[in-house]
Short mmCIF file of C-alpha atoms in Angstrom, two decimals:
data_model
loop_
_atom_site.label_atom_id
_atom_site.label_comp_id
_atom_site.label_asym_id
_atom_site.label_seq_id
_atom_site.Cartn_x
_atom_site.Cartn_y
_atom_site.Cartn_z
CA UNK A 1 0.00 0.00 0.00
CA UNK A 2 3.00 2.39 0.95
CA UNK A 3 4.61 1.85 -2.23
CA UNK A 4 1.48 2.18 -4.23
CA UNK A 5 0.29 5.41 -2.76
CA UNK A 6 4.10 6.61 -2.92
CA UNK A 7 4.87 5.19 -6.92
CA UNK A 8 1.31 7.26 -7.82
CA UNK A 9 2.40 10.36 -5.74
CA UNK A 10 5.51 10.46 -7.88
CA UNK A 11 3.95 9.98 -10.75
CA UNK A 12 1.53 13.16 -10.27
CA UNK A 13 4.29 15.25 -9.59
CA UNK A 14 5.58 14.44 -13.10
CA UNK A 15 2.40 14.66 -14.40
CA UNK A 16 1.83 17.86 -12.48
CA UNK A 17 5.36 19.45 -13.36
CA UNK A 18 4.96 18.39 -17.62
CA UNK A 19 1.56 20.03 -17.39
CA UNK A 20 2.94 23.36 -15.92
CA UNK A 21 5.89 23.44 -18.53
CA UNK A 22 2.84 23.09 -21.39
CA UNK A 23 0.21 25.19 -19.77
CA UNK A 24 2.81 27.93 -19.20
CA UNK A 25 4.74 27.46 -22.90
CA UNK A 26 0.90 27.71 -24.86
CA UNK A 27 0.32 30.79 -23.03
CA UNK A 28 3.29 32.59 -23.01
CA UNK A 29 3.24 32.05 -26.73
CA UNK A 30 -0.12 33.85 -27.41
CA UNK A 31 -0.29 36.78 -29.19
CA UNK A 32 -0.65 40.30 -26.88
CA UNK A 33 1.23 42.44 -24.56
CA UNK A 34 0.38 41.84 -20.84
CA UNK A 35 1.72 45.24 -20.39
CA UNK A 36 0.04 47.18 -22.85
CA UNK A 37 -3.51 45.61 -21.54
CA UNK A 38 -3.02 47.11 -17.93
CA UNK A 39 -1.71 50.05 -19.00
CA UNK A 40 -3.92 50.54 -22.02
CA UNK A 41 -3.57 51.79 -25.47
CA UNK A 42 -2.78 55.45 -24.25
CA UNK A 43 0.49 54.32 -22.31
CA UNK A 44 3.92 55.51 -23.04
CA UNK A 45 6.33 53.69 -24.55
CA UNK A 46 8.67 55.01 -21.27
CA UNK A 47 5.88 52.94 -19.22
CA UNK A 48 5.48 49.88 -20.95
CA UNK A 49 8.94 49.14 -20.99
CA UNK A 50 9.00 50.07 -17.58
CA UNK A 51 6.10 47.77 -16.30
CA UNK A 52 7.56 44.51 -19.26
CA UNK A 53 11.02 44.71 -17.33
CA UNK A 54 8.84 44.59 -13.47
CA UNK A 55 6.69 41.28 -15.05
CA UNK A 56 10.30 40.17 -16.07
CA UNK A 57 8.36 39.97 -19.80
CA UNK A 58 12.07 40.66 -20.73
CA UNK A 59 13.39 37.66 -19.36
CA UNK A 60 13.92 34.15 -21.29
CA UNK A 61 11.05 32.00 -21.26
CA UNK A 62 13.00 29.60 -18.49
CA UNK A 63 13.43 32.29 -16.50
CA UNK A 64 10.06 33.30 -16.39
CA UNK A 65 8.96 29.83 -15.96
CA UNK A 66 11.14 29.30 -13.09
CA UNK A 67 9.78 32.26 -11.35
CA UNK A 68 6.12 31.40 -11.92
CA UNK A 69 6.55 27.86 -10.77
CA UNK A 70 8.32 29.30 -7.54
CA UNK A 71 5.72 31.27 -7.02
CA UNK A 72 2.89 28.46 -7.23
CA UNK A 73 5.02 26.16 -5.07
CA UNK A 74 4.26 28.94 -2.39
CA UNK A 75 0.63 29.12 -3.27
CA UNK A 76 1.25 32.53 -5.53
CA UNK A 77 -1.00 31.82 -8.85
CA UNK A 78 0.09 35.96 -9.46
CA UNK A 79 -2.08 38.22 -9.96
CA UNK A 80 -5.24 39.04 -12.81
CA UNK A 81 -3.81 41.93 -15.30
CA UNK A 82 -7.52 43.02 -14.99
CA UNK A 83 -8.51 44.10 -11.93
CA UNK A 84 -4.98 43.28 -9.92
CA UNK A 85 -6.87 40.32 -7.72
CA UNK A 86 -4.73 37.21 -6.47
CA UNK A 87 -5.81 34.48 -9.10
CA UNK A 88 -5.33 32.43 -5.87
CA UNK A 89 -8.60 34.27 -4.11
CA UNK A 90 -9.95 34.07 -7.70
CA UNK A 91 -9.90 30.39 -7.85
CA UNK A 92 -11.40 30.01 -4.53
CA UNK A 93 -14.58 31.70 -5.18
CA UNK A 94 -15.00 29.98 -8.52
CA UNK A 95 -14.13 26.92 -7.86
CA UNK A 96 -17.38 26.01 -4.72
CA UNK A 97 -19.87 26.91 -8.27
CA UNK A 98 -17.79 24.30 -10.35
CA UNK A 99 -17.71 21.58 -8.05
CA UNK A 100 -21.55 22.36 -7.19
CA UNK A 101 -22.40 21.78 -10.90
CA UNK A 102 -20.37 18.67 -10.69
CA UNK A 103 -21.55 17.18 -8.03
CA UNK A 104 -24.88 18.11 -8.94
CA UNK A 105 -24.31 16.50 -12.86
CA UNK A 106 -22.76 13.49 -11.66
CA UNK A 107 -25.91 12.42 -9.61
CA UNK A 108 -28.43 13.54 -12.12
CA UNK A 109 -26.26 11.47 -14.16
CA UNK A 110 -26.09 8.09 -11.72
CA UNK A 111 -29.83 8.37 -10.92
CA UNK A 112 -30.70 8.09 -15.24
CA UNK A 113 -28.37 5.78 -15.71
CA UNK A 114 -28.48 2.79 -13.12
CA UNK A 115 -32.11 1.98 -13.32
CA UNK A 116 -32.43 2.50 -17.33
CA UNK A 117 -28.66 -0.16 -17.39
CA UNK A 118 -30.29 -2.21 -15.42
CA UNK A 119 -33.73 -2.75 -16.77
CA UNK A 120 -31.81 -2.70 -20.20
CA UNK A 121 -29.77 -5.64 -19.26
CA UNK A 122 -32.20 -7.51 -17.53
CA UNK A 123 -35.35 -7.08 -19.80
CA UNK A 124 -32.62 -7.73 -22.72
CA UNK A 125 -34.67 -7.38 -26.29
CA UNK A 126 -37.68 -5.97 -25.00
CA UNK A 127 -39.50 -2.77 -25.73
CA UNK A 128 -37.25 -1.36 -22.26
CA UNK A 129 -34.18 -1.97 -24.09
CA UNK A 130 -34.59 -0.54 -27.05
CA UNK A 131 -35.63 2.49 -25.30
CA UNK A 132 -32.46 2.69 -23.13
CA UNK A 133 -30.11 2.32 -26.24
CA UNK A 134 -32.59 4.92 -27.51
CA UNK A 135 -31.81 7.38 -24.91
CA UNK A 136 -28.13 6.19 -24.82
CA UNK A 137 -27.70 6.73 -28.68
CA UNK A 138 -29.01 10.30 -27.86
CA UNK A 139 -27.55 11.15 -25.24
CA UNK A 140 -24.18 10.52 -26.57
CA UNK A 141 -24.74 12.39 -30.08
CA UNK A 142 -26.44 15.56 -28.83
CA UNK A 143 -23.71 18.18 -28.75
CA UNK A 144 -24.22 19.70 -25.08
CA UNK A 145 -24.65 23.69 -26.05
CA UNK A 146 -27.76 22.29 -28.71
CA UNK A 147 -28.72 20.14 -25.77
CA UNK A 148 -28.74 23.51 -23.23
CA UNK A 149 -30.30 25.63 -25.31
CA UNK A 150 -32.92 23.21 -26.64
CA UNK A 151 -33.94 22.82 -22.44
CA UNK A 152 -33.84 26.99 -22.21
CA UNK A 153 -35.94 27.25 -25.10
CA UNK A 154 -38.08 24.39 -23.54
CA UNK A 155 -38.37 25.05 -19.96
CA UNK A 156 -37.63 28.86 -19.70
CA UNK A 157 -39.11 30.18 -22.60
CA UNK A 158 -42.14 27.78 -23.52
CA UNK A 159 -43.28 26.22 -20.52
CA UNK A 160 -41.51 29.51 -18.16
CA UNK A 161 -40.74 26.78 -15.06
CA UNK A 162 -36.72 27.50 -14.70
CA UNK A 163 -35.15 31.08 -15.71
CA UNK A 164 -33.06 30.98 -18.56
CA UNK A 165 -29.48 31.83 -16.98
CA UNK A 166 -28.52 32.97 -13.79
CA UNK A 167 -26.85 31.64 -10.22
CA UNK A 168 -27.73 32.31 -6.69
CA UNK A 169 -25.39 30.99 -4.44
CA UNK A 170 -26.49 28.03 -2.27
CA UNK A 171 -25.62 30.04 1.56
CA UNK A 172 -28.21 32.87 0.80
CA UNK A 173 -31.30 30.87 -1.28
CA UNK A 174 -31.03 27.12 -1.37
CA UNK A 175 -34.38 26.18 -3.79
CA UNK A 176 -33.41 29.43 -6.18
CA UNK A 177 -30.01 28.18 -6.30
CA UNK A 178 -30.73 24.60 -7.09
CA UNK A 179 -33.76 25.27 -9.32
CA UNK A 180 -30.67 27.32 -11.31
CA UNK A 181 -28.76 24.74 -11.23
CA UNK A 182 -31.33 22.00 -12.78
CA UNK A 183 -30.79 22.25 -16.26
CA UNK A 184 -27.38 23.31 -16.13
CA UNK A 185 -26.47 20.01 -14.78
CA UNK A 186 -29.04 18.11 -16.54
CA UNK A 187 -26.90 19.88 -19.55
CA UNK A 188 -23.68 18.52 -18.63
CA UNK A 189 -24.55 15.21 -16.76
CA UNK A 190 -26.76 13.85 -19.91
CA UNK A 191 -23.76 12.64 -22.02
CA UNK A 192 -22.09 10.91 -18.42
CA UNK A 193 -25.86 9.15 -18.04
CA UNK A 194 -25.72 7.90 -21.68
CA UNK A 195 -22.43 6.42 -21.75
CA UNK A 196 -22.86 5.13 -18.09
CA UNK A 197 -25.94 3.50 -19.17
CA UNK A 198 -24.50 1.79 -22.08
CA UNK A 199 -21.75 0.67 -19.82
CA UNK A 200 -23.74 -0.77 -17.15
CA UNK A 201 -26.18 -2.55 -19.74
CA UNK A 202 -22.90 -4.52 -21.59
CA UNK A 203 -21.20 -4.84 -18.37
CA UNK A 204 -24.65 -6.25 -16.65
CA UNK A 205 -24.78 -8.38 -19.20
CA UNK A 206 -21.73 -10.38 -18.73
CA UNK A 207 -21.98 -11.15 -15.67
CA UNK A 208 -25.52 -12.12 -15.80
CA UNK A 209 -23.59 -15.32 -18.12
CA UNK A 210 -21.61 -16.12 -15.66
CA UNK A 211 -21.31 -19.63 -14.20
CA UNK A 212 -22.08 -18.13 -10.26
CA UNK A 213 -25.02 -16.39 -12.01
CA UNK A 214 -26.22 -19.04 -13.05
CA UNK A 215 -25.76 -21.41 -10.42
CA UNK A 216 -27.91 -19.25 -8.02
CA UNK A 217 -31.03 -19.72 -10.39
CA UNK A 218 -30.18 -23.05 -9.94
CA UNK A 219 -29.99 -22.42 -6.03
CA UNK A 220 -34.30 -21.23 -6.44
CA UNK A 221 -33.08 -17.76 -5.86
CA UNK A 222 -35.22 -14.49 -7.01
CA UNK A 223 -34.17 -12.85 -9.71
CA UNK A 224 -33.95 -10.03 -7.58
CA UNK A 225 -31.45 -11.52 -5.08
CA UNK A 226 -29.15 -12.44 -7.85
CA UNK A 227 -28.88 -8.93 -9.50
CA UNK A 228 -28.64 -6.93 -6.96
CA UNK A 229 -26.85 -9.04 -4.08
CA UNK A 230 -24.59 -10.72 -6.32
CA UNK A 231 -24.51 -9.61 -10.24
CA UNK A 232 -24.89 -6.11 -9.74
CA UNK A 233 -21.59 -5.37 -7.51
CA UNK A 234 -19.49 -7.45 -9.95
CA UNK A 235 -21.04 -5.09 -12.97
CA UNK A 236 -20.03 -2.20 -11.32
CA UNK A 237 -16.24 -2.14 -11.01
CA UNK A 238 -15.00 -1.27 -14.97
CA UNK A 239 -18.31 1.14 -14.13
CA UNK A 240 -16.86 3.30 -11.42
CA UNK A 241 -13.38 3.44 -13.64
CA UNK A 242 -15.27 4.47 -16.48
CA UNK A 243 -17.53 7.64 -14.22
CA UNK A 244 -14.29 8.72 -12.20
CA UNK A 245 -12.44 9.28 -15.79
CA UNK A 246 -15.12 11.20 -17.39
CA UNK A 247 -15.92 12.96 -14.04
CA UNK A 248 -12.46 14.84 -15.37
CA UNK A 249 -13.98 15.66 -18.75
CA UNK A 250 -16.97 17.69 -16.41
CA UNK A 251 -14.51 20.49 -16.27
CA UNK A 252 -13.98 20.79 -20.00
CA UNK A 253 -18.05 20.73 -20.34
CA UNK A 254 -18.48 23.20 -18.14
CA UNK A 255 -16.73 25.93 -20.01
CA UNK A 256 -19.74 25.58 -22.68
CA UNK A 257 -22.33 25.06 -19.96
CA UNK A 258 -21.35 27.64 -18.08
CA UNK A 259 -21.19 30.19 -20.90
CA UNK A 260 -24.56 29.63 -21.85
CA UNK A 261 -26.64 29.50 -18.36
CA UNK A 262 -24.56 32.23 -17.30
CA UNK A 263 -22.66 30.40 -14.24
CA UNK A 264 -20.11 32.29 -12.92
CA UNK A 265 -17.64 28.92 -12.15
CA UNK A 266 -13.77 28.17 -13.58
CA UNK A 267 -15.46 27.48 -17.01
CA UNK A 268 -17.07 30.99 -17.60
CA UNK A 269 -13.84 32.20 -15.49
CA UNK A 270 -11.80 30.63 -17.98
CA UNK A 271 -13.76 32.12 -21.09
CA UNK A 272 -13.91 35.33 -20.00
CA UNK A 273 -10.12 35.49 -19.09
CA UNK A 274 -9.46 34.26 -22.93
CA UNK A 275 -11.36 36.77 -23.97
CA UNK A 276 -9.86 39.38 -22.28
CA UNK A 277 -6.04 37.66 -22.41
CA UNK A 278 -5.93 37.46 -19.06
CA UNK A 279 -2.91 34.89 -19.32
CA UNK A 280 -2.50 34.62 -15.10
CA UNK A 281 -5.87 33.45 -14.75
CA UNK A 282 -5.98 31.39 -17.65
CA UNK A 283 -2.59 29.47 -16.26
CA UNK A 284 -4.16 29.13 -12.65
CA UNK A 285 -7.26 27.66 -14.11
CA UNK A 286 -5.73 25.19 -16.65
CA UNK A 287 -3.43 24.04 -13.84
CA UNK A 288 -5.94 23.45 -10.90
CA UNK A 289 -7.92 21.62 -13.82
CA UNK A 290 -4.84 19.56 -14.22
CA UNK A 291 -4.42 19.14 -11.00
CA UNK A 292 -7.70 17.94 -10.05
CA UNK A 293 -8.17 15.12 -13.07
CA UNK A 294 -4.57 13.98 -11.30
CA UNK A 295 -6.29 13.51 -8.29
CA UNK A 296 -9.52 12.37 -9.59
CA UNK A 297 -7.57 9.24 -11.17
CA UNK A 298 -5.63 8.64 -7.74
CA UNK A 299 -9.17 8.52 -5.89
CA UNK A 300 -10.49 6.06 -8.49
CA UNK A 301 -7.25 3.44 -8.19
CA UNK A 302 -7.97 3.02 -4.48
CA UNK A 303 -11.77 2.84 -4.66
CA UNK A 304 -11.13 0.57 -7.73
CA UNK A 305 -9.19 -1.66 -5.88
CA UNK A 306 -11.21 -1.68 -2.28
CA UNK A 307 -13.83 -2.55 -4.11
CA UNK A 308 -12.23 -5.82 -6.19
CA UNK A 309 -9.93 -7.28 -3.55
CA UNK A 310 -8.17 -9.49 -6.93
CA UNK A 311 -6.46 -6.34 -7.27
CA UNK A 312 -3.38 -5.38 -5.67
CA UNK A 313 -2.61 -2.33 -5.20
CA UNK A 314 1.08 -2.64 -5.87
CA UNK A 315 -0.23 -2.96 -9.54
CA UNK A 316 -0.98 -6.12 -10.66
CA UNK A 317 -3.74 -8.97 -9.70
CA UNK A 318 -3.77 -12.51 -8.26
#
């Protein structure tokens, strides 16, 4: 277990430390002039070169590097050429809205999914199934900003039952905030449901062939007994892999979701800061990203492997 937990450590730091050198290469190769967008058009050229050689905009890339991944090691993200706030105290008040979303999609997304797999597999060939690949097929192939606007247009404009864009946060109004939040994360947790669904049908499936599967109908047991108390748990291991890795890819939906309903989290944070070449905040965001599907696919190795005891985890199985 020590060496496990220590081997994946080491291997986010290098993950960490390749994704910094990228993140911080892409940006610092963009087009613009930090200095000229805080000082404006009207600055001098006395001033500009002024505030370039205080950024250390003069120095060589590595330098500049160096110094920015000094300054994160010490929890200094610098500072927004906007408005002058520490993208640090940026992040923080972004990042509650993000993970509320998340949260919020990913059971939206388990609650579709795990009763429509499961009928699917068990009712295999019936009208049920056809339906669930139905909604699977669809769920997949709808492109998420046709999906959100499609449920605006649906629910906001026609039917007037959710406002079209807007956030509240969750301390001061708790049913404004998650009535919000609704199809915003029915936006973003509709392509997780599809794919989950499909993966618990096939998976489902498999086991239900199994030789232990089938010797408890043998046994007299209830069909009942033997999904849930014994095929079910089996189903649901390459399952949980499959929802922790695109639990990561929630962060790169969310910059479209986001945009559209008007959610002030890292993905409108991040758009706006493009926008606006706000380079700092674009690097803090990209790397806290980073930094979170790291630690999203550390989580998922140990639950993976507490919850199929074949698995060792120094790596390998019995």
């Amino acid at each position: 277990m020590t060496f496990f937990l220590l081997r994946r450590f080491g291997l986010m730091l290098i993950v960490l430390f390749l994704v910094s050198i990228i993140v911080f290469s892409l940006i610092s190769l963009l087009p613009g002039d930090p200095a000229l967008i805080m000082l404006g058009q009207e600055a001098t050229p006395e001033a500009l070169a002024a505030l370039r050689e205080q950024m250390g905009l003069n120095d060589p890339i590595y330098i500049q590097y160096l110094h920015w991944a000094t300054g994160v090691l010490q929890g200094d993200l610098g500072h927004s050429i906007q408005d002058h706030t520490p993208v640090l105290e940026i992040l923080l008040n972004k990042i509650p809205v993000t993970l509320e979303l998340t949260i919020i999609s990913f059971i939206i997304a388990i609650l579709i999914a795990l009763p429509i797999g499961i009928l699917s597999a068990v009712r295999k060939g019936t009208l049920l199934d056809y339906s669930g690949t139905f909604f699977a097929l669809s769920g997949v192939s709808l492109p998420s900003f046709w999906l959100g606007i499609l449920l605006i247009y649906a629910f906001a404009v026609q039917l007037d039952w959710f406002a079209p864009s807007g956030y509240v946060p969750f301390s001061e109004d708790v049913w404004r905030n998650l009535l919000l939040m609704l199809l915003p994360a029915v936006t973003l947790g509709s392509r997780l449901a599809a794919e989950l669904m499909r993966m618990i049908r096939s998976s489902l499936l498999e086991v239900l062939e199994s030789d232990f599967i089938r010797t408890g109908y043998a046994k007299g047991l209830l069909e009942r007994s033997v999904v849930f108390g014994h095929a079910l748990k089996n189903a649901l291991i390459p399952v949980i892999t499959v929802s922790g890795l695109q639990l990561t890819t929630f962060f790169g939906g969310a910059v479209i979701v986001e945009t559209i309903f008007a959610v002030p989290g890292l993905g409108r944070l991040i758009y706006d800061s493009i926008l606006s070449r706000d380079y700092p905040v674009v690097q803090g965001v990209v790397l806290f990203m980073a930094f979170a599907v790291v630690v999203t696919n550390f989580l998922i190795d140990i639950v993976y492997s507490i919850i199929d005891p074949r698995i060792k985890l120094s790596g390998g199985s019995k």
